[in-house]
Coordinates of C-alpha atoms in Angstrom, one line a residue:
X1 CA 8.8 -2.0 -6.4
X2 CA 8.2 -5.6 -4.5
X3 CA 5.9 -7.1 -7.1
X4 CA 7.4 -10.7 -8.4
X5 CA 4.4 -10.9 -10.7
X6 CA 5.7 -11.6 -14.2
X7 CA 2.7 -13.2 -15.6
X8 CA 1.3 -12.8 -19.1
X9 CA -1.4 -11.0 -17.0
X10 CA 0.8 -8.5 -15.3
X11 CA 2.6 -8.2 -19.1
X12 CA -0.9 -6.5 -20.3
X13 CA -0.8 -3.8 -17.2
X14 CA 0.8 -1.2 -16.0
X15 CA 3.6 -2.0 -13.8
X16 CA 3.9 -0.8 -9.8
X17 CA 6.3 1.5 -10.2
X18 CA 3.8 3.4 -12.8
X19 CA 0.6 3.0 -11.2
X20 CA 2.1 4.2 -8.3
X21 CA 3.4 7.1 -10.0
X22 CA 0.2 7.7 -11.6
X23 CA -1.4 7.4 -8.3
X24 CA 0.9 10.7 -6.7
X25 CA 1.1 12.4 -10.0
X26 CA -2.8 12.5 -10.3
X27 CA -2.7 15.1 -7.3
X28 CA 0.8 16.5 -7.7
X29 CA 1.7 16.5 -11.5
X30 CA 4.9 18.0 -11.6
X31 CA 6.1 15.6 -8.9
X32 CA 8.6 12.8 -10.7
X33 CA 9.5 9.3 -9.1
X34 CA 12.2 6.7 -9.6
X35 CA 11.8 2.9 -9.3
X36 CA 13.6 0.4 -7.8
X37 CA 12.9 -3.3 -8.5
X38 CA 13.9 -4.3 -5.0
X39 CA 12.3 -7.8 -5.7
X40 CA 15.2 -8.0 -8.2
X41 CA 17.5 -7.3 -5.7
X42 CA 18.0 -4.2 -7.5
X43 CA 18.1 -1.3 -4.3
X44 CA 18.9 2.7 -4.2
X45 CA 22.5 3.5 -3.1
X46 CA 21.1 6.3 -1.1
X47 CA 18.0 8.0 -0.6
X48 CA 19.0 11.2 0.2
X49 CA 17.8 13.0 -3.4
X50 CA 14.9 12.2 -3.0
X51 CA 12.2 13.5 -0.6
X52 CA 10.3 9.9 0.0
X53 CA 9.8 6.4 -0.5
X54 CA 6.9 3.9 -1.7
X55 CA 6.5 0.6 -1.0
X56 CA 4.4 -1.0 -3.2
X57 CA 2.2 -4.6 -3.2
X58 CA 3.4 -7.5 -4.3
X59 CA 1.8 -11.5 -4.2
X60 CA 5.1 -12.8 -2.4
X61 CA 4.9 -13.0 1.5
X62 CA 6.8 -11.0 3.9
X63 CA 7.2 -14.0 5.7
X64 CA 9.1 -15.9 2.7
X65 CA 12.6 -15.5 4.0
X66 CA 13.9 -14.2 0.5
X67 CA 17.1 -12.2 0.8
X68 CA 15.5 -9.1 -0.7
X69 CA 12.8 -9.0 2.0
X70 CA 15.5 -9.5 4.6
X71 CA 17.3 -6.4 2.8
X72 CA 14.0 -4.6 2.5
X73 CA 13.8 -4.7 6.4
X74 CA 17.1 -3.7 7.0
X75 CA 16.1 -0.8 4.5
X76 CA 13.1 0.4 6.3
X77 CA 14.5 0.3 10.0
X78 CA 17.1 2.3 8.6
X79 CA 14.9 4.4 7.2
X80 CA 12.5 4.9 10.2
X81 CA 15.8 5.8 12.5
X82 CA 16.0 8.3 10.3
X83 CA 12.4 9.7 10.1
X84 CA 12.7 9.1 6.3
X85 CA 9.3 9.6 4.7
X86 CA 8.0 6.3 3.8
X87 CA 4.2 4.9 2.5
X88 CA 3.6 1.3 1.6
X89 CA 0.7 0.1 0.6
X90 CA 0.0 -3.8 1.0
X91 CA 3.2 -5.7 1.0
X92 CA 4.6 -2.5 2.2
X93 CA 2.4 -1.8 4.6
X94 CA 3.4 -5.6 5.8
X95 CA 6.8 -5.2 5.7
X96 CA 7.1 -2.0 7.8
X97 CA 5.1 -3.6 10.4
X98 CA 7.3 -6.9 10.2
X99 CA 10.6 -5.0 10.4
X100 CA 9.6 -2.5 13.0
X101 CA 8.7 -5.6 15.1
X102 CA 5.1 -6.6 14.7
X103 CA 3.2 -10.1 12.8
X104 CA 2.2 -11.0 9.8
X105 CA 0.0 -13.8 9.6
X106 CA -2.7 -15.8 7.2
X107 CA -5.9 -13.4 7.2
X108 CA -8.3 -15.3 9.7
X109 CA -11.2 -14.9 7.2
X110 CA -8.9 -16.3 3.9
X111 CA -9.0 -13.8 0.8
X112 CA -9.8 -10.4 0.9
X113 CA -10.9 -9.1 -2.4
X114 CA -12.7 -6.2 -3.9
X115 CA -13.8 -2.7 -2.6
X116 CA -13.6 -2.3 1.3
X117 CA -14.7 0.0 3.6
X118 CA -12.3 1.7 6.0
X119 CA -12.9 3.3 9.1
X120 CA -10.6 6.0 10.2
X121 CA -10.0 5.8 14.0
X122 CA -7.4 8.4 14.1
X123 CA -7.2 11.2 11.6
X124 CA -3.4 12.5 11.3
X125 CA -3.6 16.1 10.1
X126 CA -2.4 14.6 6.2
X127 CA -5.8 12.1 6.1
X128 CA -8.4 15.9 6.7
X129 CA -10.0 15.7 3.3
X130 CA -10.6 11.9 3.5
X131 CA -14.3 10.9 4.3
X132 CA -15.0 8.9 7.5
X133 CA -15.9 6.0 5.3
X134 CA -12.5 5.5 2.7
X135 CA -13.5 3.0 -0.1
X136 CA -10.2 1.4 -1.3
X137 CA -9.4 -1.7 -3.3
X138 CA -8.4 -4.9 -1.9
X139 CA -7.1 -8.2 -2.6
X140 CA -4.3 -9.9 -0.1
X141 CA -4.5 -13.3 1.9
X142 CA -2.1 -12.4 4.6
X143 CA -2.1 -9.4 6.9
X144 CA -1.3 -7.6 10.4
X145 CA -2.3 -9.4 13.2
X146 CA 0.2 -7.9 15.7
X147 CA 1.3 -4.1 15.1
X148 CA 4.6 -2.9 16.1
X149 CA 4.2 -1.2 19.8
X150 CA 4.8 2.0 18.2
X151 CA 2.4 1.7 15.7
X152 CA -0.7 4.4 15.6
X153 CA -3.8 2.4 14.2
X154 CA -5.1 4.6 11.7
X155 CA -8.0 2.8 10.3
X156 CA -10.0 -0.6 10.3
X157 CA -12.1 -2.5 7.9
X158 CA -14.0 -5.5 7.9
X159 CA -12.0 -8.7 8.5
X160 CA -8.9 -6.3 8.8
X161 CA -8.6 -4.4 11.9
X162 CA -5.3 -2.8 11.4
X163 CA -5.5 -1.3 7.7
X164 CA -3.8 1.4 8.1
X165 CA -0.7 2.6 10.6
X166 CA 1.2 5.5 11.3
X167 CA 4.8 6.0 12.9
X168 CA 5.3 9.2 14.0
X169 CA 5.0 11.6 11.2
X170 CA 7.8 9.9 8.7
X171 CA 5.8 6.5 8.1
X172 CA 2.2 6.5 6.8
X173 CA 0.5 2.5 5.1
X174 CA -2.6 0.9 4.1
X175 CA -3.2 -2.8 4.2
X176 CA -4.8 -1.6 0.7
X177 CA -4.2 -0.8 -3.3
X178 CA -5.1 2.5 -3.7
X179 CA -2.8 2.8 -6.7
X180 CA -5.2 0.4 -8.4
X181 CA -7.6 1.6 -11.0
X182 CA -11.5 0.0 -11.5
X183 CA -10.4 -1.2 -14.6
X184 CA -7.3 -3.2 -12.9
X185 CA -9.3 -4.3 -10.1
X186 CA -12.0 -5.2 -12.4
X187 CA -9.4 -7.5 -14.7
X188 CA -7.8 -8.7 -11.5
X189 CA -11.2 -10.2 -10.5
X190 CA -11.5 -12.3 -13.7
X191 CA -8.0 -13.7 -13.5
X192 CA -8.1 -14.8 -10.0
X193 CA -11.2 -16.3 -10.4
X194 CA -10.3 -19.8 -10.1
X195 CA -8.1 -18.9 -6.8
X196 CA -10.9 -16.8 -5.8
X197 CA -13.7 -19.4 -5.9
X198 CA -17.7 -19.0 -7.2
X199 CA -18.8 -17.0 -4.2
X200 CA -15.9 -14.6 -3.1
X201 CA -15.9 -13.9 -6.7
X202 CA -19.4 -12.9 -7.4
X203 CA -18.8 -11.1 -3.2
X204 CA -15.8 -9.1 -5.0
X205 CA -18.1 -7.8 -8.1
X206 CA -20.8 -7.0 -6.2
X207 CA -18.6 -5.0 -4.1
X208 CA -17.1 -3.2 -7.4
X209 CA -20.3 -1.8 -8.6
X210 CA -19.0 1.2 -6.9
X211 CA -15.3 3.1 -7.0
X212 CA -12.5 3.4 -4.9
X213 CA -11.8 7.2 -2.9
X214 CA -8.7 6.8 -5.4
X215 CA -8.0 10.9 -5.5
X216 CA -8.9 11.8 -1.8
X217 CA -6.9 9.0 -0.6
X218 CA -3.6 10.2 -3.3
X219 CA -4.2 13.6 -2.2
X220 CA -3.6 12.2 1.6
X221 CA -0.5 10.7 0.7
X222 CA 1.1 13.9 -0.9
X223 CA 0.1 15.7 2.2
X224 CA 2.2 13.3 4.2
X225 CA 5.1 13.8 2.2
X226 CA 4.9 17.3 2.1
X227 CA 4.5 17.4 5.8
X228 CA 7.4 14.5 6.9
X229 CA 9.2 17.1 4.6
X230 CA 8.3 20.1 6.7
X231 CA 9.2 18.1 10.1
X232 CA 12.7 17.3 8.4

């Protein structure tokens, strides 16, 4: 769990580590997860219970030079020597591609916010139920400019071309919250309103009237564990 959001707004909501929980258990209900406030400095001894890893979103910057970053991308290249299973989504999805040796920069086009539309360009065996079209929530102001060389772009959308990577079959990401629900996304609008501005903000709830592919996309994600699991 990377989010450093401790606002009275984030108070009020679920936290990462159980929306992300939510997110697999929707699909795979007898499945159980344990968090690890890694933004806390607070990391697993070992991995080796369990079967995978999340990395979830968070407003800090991969590029921020904390210490727990730094650790986090010591974790993850340890990790990927391993062929560990790992997804992250947004920050996580970030910080893969940073410690497996790609860039993270300002998104050219500023904030992106609301429901995007992704483009699958290569379909990995775990993503055959999604639609061609994956509707997913957004909201970040930095992203992947320069993917890791042994990156597999998995899907664009507009303003992001890389929004999705894969690594082999033991790393799977989106630049995108599909842990988020429509009522979070909804409430996330209002608050960041004033960072937003008038017109991304009315962009972003025009873009809401309709829903994320929140199951197909979970489902996806459970596949890929259960298949980095097979390959192990």
């Amino acid at each position: 769990m990377t989010n450093t959001d401790e606002s009275a707004f984030a108070q009020r909501h679920p936290r990462d580590g159980e929306k992300f929980t939510d997110l697999v258990q929707r699909v795979r209900p007898g499945w159980t997860t344990e968090v690890f406030p890694v933004k806390d400095g607070v990391f697993p001894e070992t991995l080796e219970p369990f079967d995978g890893a999340m990395i979830t979103g968070s407003p800090a910057s991969v590029n921020s030079g904390a210490e727990w970053t730094a650790r986090l991308f010591d974790l993850i290249r340890e990790l990927h020597s391993g062929a560990f299973p790992i997804f992250g989504a947004c920050f996580g999805h970030q910080a893969i591609a940073v410690a497996l040796g790609g860039r993270v920069s300002p998104s050219p086009g500023g904030w992106v916010h609301g429901l995007t539309r992704n483009e699958i360009l290569v379909r990995r065996d775990w993503m055959r139920d999604l639609p061609e079209e994956v509707n997913l929530y957004a909201s970040h102001a930095e992203q992947v400019l320069e993917p890791p060389a042994e990156a597999d772009i998995l899907a664009r959308s507009e303003g992001c071309p890389i929004s999705g990577m894969a690594f082999g079959r033991h790393i799977y990401t989106t630049q995108h919250h599909p842990e988020m629900t429509h009522d979070f996304i909804l409430a996330l609008t209002e608050e960041m309103a004033g960072i937003l501005g008038p017109d991304l903000t009315r962009q972003a709830l025009t873009t809401l009237q309709e829903r994320s592919d929140m199951d197909a996309f979970a489902e996806s994600v459970a596949k890929f564990f259960e298949q980095a699991r097979e390959e192990s």
